[in-house]
Tab-separated table of C-alpha atoms in Angstrom:
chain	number	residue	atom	x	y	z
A	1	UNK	CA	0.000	0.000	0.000
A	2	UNK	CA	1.008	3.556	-0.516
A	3	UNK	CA	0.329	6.700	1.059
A	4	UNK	CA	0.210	10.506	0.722
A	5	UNK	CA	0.266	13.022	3.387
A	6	UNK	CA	-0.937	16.966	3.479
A	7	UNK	CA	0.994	18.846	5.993
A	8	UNK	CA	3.228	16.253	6.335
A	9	UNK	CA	5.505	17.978	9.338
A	10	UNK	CA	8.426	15.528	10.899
A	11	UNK	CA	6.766	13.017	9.236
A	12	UNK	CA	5.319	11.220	12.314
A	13	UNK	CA	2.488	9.831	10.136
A	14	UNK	CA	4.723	8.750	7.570
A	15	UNK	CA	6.784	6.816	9.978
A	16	UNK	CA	3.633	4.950	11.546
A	17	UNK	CA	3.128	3.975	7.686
A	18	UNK	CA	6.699	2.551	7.410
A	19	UNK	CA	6.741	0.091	10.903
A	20	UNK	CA	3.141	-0.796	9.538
A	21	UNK	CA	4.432	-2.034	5.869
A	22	UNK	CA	2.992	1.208	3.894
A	23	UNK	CA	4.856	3.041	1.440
A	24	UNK	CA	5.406	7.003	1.519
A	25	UNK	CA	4.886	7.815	-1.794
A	26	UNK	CA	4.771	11.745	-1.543
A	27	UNK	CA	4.634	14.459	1.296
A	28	UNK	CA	3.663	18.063	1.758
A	29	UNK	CA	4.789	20.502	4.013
A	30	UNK	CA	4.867	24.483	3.710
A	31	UNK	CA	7.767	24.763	6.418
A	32	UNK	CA	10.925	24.695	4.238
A	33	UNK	CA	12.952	23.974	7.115
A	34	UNK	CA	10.564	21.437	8.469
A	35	UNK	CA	10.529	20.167	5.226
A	36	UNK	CA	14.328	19.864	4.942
A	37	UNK	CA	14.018	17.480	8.313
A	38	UNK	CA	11.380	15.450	6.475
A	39	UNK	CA	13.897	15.009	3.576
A	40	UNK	CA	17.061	14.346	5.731
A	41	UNK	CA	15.217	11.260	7.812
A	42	UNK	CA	12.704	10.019	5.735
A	43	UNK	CA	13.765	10.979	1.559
A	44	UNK	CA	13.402	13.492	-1.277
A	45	UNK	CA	9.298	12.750	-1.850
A	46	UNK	CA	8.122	15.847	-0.400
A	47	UNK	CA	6.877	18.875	-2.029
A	48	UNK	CA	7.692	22.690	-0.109
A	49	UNK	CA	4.716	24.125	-1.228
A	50	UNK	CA	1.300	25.805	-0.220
A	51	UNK	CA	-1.586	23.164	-0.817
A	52	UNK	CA	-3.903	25.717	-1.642
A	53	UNK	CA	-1.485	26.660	-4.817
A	54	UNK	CA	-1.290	22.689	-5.838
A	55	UNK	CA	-3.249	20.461	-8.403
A	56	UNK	CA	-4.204	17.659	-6.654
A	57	UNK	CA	-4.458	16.053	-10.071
A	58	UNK	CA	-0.240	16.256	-10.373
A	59	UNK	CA	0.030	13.782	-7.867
A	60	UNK	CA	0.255	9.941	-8.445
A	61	UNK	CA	-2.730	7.909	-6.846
A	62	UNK	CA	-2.084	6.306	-3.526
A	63	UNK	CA	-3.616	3.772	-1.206
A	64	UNK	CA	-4.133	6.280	1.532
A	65	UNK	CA	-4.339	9.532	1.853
A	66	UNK	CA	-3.686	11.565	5.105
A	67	UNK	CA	-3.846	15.146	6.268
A	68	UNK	CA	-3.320	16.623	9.337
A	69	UNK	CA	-4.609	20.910	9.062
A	70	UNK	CA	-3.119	23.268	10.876
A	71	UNK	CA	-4.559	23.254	14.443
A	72	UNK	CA	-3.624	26.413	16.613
A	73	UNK	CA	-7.107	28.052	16.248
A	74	UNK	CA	-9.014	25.240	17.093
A	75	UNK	CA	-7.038	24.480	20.108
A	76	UNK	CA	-8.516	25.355	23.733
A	77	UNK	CA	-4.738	26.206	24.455
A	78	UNK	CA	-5.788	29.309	22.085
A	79	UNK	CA	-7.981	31.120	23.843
A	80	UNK	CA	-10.033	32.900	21.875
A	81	UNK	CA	-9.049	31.975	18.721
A	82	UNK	CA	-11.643	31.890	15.604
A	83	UNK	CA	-11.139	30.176	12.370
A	84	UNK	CA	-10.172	32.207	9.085
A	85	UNK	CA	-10.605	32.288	6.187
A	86	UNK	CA	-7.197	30.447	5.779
A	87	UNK	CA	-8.455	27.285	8.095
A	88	UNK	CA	-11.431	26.938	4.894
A	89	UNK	CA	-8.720	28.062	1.922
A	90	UNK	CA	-6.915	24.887	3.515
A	91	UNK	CA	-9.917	22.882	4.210
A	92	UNK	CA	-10.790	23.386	0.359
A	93	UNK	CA	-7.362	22.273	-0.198
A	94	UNK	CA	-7.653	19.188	1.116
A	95	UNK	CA	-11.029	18.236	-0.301
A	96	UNK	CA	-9.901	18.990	-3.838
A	97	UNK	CA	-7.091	16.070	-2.737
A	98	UNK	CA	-10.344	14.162	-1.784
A	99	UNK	CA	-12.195	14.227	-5.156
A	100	UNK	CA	-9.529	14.042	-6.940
A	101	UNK	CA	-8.073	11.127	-5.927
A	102	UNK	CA	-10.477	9.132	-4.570
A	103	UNK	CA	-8.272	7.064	-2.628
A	104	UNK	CA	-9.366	3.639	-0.854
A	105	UNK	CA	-8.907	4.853	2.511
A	106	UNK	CA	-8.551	8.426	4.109
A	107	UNK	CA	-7.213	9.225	7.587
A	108	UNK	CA	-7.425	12.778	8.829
A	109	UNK	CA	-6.296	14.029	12.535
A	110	UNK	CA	-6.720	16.939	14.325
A	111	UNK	CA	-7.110	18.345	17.771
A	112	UNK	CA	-10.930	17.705	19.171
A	113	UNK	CA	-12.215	20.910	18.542
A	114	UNK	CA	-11.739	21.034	15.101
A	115	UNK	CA	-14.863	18.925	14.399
A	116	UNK	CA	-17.089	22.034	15.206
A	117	UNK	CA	-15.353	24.060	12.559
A	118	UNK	CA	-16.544	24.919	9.061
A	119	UNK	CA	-13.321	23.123	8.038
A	120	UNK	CA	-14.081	19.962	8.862
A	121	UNK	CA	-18.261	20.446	7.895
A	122	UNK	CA	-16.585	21.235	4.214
A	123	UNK	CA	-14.332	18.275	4.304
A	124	UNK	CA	-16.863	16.267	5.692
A	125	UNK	CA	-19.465	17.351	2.876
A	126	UNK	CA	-16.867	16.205	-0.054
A	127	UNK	CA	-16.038	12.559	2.158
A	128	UNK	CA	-20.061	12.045	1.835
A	129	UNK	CA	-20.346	13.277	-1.427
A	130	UNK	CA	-17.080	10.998	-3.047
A	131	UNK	CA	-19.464	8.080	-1.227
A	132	UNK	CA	-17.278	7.750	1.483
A	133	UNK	CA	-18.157	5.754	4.787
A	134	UNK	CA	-16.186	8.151	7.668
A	135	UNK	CA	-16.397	8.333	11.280
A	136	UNK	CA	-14.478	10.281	13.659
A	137	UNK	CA	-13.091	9.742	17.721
A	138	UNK	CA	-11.535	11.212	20.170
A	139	UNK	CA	-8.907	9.324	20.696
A	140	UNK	CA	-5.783	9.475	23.815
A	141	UNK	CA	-2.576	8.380	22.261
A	142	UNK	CA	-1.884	6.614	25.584
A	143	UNK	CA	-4.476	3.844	24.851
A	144	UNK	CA	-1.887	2.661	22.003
A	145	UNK	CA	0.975	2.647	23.880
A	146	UNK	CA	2.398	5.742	23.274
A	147	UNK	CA	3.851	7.576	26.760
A	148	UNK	CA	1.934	10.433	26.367
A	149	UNK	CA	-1.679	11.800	26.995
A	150	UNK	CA	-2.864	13.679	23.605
A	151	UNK	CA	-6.493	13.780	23.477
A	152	UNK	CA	-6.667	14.179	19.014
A	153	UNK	CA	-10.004	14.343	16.981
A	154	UNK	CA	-8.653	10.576	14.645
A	155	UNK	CA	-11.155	10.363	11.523
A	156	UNK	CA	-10.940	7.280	9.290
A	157	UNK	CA	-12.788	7.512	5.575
A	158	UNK	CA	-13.096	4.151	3.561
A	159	UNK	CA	-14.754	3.333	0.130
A	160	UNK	CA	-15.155	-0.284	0.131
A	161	UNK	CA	-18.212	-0.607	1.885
A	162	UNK	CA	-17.033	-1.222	4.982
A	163	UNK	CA	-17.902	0.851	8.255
A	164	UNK	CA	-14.630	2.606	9.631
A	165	UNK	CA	-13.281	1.239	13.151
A	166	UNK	CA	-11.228	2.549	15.738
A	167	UNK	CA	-8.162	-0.244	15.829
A	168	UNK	CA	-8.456	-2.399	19.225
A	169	UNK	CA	-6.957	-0.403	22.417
A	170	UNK	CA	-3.787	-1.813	23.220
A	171	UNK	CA	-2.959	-0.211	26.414
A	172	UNK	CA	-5.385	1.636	29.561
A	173	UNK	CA	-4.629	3.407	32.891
A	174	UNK	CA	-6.190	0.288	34.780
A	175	UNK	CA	-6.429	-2.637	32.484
A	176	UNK	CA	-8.756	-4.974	33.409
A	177	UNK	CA	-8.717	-8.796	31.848
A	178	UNK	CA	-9.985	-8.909	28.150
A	179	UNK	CA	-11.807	-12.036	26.384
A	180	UNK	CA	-8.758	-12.361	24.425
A	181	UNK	CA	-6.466	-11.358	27.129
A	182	UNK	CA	-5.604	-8.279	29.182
A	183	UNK	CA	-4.546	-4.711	28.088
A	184	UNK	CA	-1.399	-3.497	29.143
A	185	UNK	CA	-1.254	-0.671	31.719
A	186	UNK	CA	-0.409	2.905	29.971
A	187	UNK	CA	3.509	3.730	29.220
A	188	UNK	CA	4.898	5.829	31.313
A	189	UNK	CA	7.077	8.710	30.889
A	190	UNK	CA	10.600	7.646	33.113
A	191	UNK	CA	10.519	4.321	31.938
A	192	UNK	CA	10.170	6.089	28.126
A	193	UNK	CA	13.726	8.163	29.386
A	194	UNK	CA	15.021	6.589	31.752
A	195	UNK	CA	18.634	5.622	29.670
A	196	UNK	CA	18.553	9.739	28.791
A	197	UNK	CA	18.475	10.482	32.532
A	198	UNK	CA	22.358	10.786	33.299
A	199	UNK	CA	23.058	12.507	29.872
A	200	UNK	CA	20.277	15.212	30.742
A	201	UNK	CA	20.928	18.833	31.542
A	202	UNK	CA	20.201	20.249	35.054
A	203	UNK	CA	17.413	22.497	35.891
A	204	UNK	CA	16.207	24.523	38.636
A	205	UNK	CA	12.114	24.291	39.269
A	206	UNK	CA	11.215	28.251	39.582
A	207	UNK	CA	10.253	29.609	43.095
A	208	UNK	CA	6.321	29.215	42.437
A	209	UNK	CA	6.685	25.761	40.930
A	210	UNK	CA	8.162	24.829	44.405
A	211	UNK	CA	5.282	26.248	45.786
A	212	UNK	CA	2.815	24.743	44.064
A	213	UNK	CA	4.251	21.088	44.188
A	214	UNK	CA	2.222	18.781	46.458
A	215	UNK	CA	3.884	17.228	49.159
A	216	UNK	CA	3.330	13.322	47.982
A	217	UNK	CA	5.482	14.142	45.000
A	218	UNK	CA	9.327	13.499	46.920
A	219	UNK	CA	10.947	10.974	44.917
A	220	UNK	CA	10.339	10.680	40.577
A	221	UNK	CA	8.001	13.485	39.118
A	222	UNK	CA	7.814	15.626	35.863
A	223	UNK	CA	6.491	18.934	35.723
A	224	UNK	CA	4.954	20.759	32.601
A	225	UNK	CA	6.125	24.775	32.157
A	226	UNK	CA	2.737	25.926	33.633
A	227	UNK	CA	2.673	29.439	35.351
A	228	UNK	CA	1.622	31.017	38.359
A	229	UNK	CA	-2.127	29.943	38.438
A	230	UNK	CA	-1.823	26.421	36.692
A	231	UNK	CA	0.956	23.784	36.456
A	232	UNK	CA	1.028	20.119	35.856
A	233	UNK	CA	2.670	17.183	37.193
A	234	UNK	CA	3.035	13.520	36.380
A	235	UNK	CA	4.119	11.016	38.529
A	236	UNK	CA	7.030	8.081	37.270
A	237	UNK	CA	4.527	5.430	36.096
A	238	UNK	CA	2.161	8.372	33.973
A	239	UNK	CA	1.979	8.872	30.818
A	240	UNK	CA	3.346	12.510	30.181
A	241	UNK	CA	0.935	15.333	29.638
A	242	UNK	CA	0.768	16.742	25.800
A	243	UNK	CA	3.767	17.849	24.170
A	244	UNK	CA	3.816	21.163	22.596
A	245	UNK	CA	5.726	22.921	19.873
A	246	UNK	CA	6.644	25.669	21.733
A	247	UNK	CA	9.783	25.214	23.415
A	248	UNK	CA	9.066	27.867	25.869
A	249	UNK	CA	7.292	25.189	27.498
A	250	UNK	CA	10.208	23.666	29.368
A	251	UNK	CA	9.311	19.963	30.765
A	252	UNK	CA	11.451	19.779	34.239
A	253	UNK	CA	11.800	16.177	36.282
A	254	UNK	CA	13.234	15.862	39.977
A	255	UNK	CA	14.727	12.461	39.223
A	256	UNK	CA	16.704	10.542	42.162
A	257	UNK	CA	18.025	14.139	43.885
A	258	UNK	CA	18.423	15.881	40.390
A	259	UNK	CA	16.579	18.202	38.598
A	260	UNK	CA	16.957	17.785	34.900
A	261	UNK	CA	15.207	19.237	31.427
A	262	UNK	CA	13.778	16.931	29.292
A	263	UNK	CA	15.563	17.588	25.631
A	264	UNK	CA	14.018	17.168	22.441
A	265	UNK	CA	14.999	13.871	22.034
A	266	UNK	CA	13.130	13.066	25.467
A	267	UNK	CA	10.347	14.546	23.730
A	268	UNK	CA	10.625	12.878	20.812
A	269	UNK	CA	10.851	9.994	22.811
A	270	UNK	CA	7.209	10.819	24.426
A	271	UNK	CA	6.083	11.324	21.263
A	272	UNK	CA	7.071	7.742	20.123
A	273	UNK	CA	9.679	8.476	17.129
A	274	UNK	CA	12.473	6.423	16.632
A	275	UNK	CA	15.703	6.898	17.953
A	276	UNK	CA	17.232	6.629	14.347
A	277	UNK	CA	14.863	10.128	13.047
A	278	UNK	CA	17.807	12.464	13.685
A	279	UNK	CA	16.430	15.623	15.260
A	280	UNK	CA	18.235	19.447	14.098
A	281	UNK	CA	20.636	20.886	16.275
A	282	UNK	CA	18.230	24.112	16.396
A	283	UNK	CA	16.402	23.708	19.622
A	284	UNK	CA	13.187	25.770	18.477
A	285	UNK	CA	12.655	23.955	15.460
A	286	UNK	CA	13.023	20.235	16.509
A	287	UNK	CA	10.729	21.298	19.580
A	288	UNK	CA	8.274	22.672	17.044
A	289	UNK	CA	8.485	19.784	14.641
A	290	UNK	CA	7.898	16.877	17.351
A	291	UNK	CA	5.007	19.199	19.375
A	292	UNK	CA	3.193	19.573	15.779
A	293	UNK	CA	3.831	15.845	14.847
A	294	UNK	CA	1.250	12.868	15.083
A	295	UNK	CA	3.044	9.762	17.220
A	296	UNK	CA	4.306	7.106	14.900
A	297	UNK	CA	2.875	4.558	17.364
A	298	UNK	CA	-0.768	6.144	17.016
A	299	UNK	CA	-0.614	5.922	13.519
A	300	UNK	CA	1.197	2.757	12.895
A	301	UNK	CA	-2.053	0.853	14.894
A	302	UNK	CA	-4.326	2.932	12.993
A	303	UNK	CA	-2.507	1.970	9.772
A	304	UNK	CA	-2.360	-1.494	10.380
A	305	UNK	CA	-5.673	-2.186	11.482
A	306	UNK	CA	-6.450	-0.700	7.654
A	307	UNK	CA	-3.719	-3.066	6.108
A	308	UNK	CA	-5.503	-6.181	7.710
C-alpha cells in the first residue's frame, strides 16, 4: 500500500506507515525547514509548497491519503481563537485532494475541537459526497501505547463498503482482563527516558513551581512549564501530559536528587519516534516539529488495522 500526506511535518504519520508495511509515496509541508528534516530522515518525496497553490491532479494515486490541518485556532490552548478564512482556503485544499483522488482509505487528525469548525463540515461534505463511509473519535494516544496523553479528533474515511473502526486499544490506565487477554497498563514517561536520565541537563524548578508542588510528590516526578495559576505534574509510572511545539514550554523532572530538562529527544521519545529520526541541532525547530507531529505509534495501529 502507498500513502500521501498533506501537511506532512516531521513526518510522524509517515513513519507509523513505514513500521506498519505502507509506502510514503509523496509528502507536503509548507515549512521549508521542516521540510528539509522530512527530507534528511525520511527521503526526497516531499513537495515545499502551499496546498492551496497545488493540483491535486499532479500527484500519483495512492492507497491512503492523510492530512493533518493546521490546528492552533481550534485548540482550547488558544484562547479565543476563531477560524479564518485560511483554516477553509486549507480545508478546500484538502477536499480537492479528496475528489480528486479518490483514494481507498482516508485518515485525517486533528485536535478535538476542530470537528465544530466549518473546516471539517466542508471536508466532511466532499467525504459524503465521493461516497465515502467516515467516522471520527476522540482518541488518547496513551491507549496505544504511546507515553503520552494527547487527546486528538482521529477520523478514518473508507470506500469499500465497509464501516470505519477505531483499531483495538492496546494499552489503559487500569487494564482490566480482556476475552482475548488483558490490556497493558499505559507507558509511562521515566521508563520512556530513563537511559537519557544521566546525559540530561540540570534544571532549577522556579520559586512558584516549588510552591505549588504537592507534598506526595518526593521521589520521581515531571512537571509541565505551567505558570503562576496552573501547572502540571506527572508522577514516574504516567503517561506525560501533551507535548507542545513551543519550546518555551520547558518539561522539568526531579529524578533521584536531580533536577533535569527533558531535551528534544526526550520529547521525541514521548512522542514515540524512533531513535534513528535524527532531530536538528536548532532547539526551536526540533521542539516545534515533534510538538506539531502525530506519534508514529498512534498511527502505525491505525494503519495497520487498515492493512488487515
Amino acid at each position: 500500500m502507498r500513502l500521501g500526506t498533506l501537511f506532512s511535518g516531521f513526518g510522524g504519520v509517515d513513519i507509523g506507515a513505514i513500521q506498519a508495511g505502507i509506502t510514503p509515496l509523496w509528502a507536503v509541508e509548507y515549512d521549508a525547514p521542516i521540510a528539509a528534516v522530512y527530507r534528511h530522515n525520511l527521503g526526497d518525496h516531499v513537495t515545499v509548497a502551499d496546498i492551496a497553490t497545488l493540483n491535486p491532479s499532479d500527484f500519483q494515486p495512492v492507497d491512503i491519503l492523510h492530512a493533518s490541518p493546521p490546528c492552533p485556532n481550534f485548540s482550547v490552548a488558544k484562547a479565543g481563537a476563531v477560524e479564518t478564512e485560511r483554516d477553509i482556503a486549507l480545508a478546500v485544499a484538502v477536499a480537492d485532494f479528496i475528489a480528486a483522488l479518490q483514494p481507498p482509505f482516508i485518515t485525517l487528525e486533528n485536535v478535538y475541537g476542530y470537528r465544530k469548525s466549518q473546516s471539517w463540515q466542508l471536508i466532511a461534505r466532499t467525504l459524503h459526497d465521493c461516497g465515502y463511509a467516515f467516522q471520527y473519535w476522540h482518541v488518547n494516544a496513551a491507549d496505544y501505547g504511546v507515553p503520552q496523553k494527547r487527546w486528538r479528533m482521529v477520523v478514518i474515511a473508507r470506500r469499500d463498503g465497509i464501516r470505519p473502526n477505531l483499531p483495538t486499544q492496546t494499552h489503559a490506565e487500569n487494564p482490566r482482563s480482556q476475552l482475548f487477554g488483558a490490556l497493558a497498563c499505559w507507558r509511562g514517561w521515566y521508563q520512556t527516558v530513563e537511559d537519557l536520565i544521566p546525559s540530561l541537563p540540570d534544571a532549577k524548578f522556579a520559586p512558584w513551581q516549588l510552591q505549588r508542588l504537592p507534598v506526595e510528590f518526593v521521589e520521581t516526578f515531571i512537571v509541565d512549564g505551567g505558570n503562576a495559576s496552573s501547572m502540571t505534574t506527572c508522577t514516574q509510572d504516567e503517561p506525560v501530559f501533551t507535548v507542545v511545539a513551543n519550546n518555551k514550554t520547558v518539561l522539568r523532572a526531579h529524578v533521584a536528587g536531580r533536577i533535569v530538562r527533558m531535551t528534544p529527544r526526550a520529547l521525541a521519545r514521548f512522542q514515540s519516534f524512533p531513535d534513528w529520526y535524527e532531530l536538528p541541532e536548532n532547539a526551536t525547530l526540533a521542539t516545534k516539529g515533534i510538538g506539531n507531529a502525530v506519534p508514529p505509534l498512534l498511527m502505525q495501529r491505525l494503519f495497520e488495522s487498515l492493512v488487515n
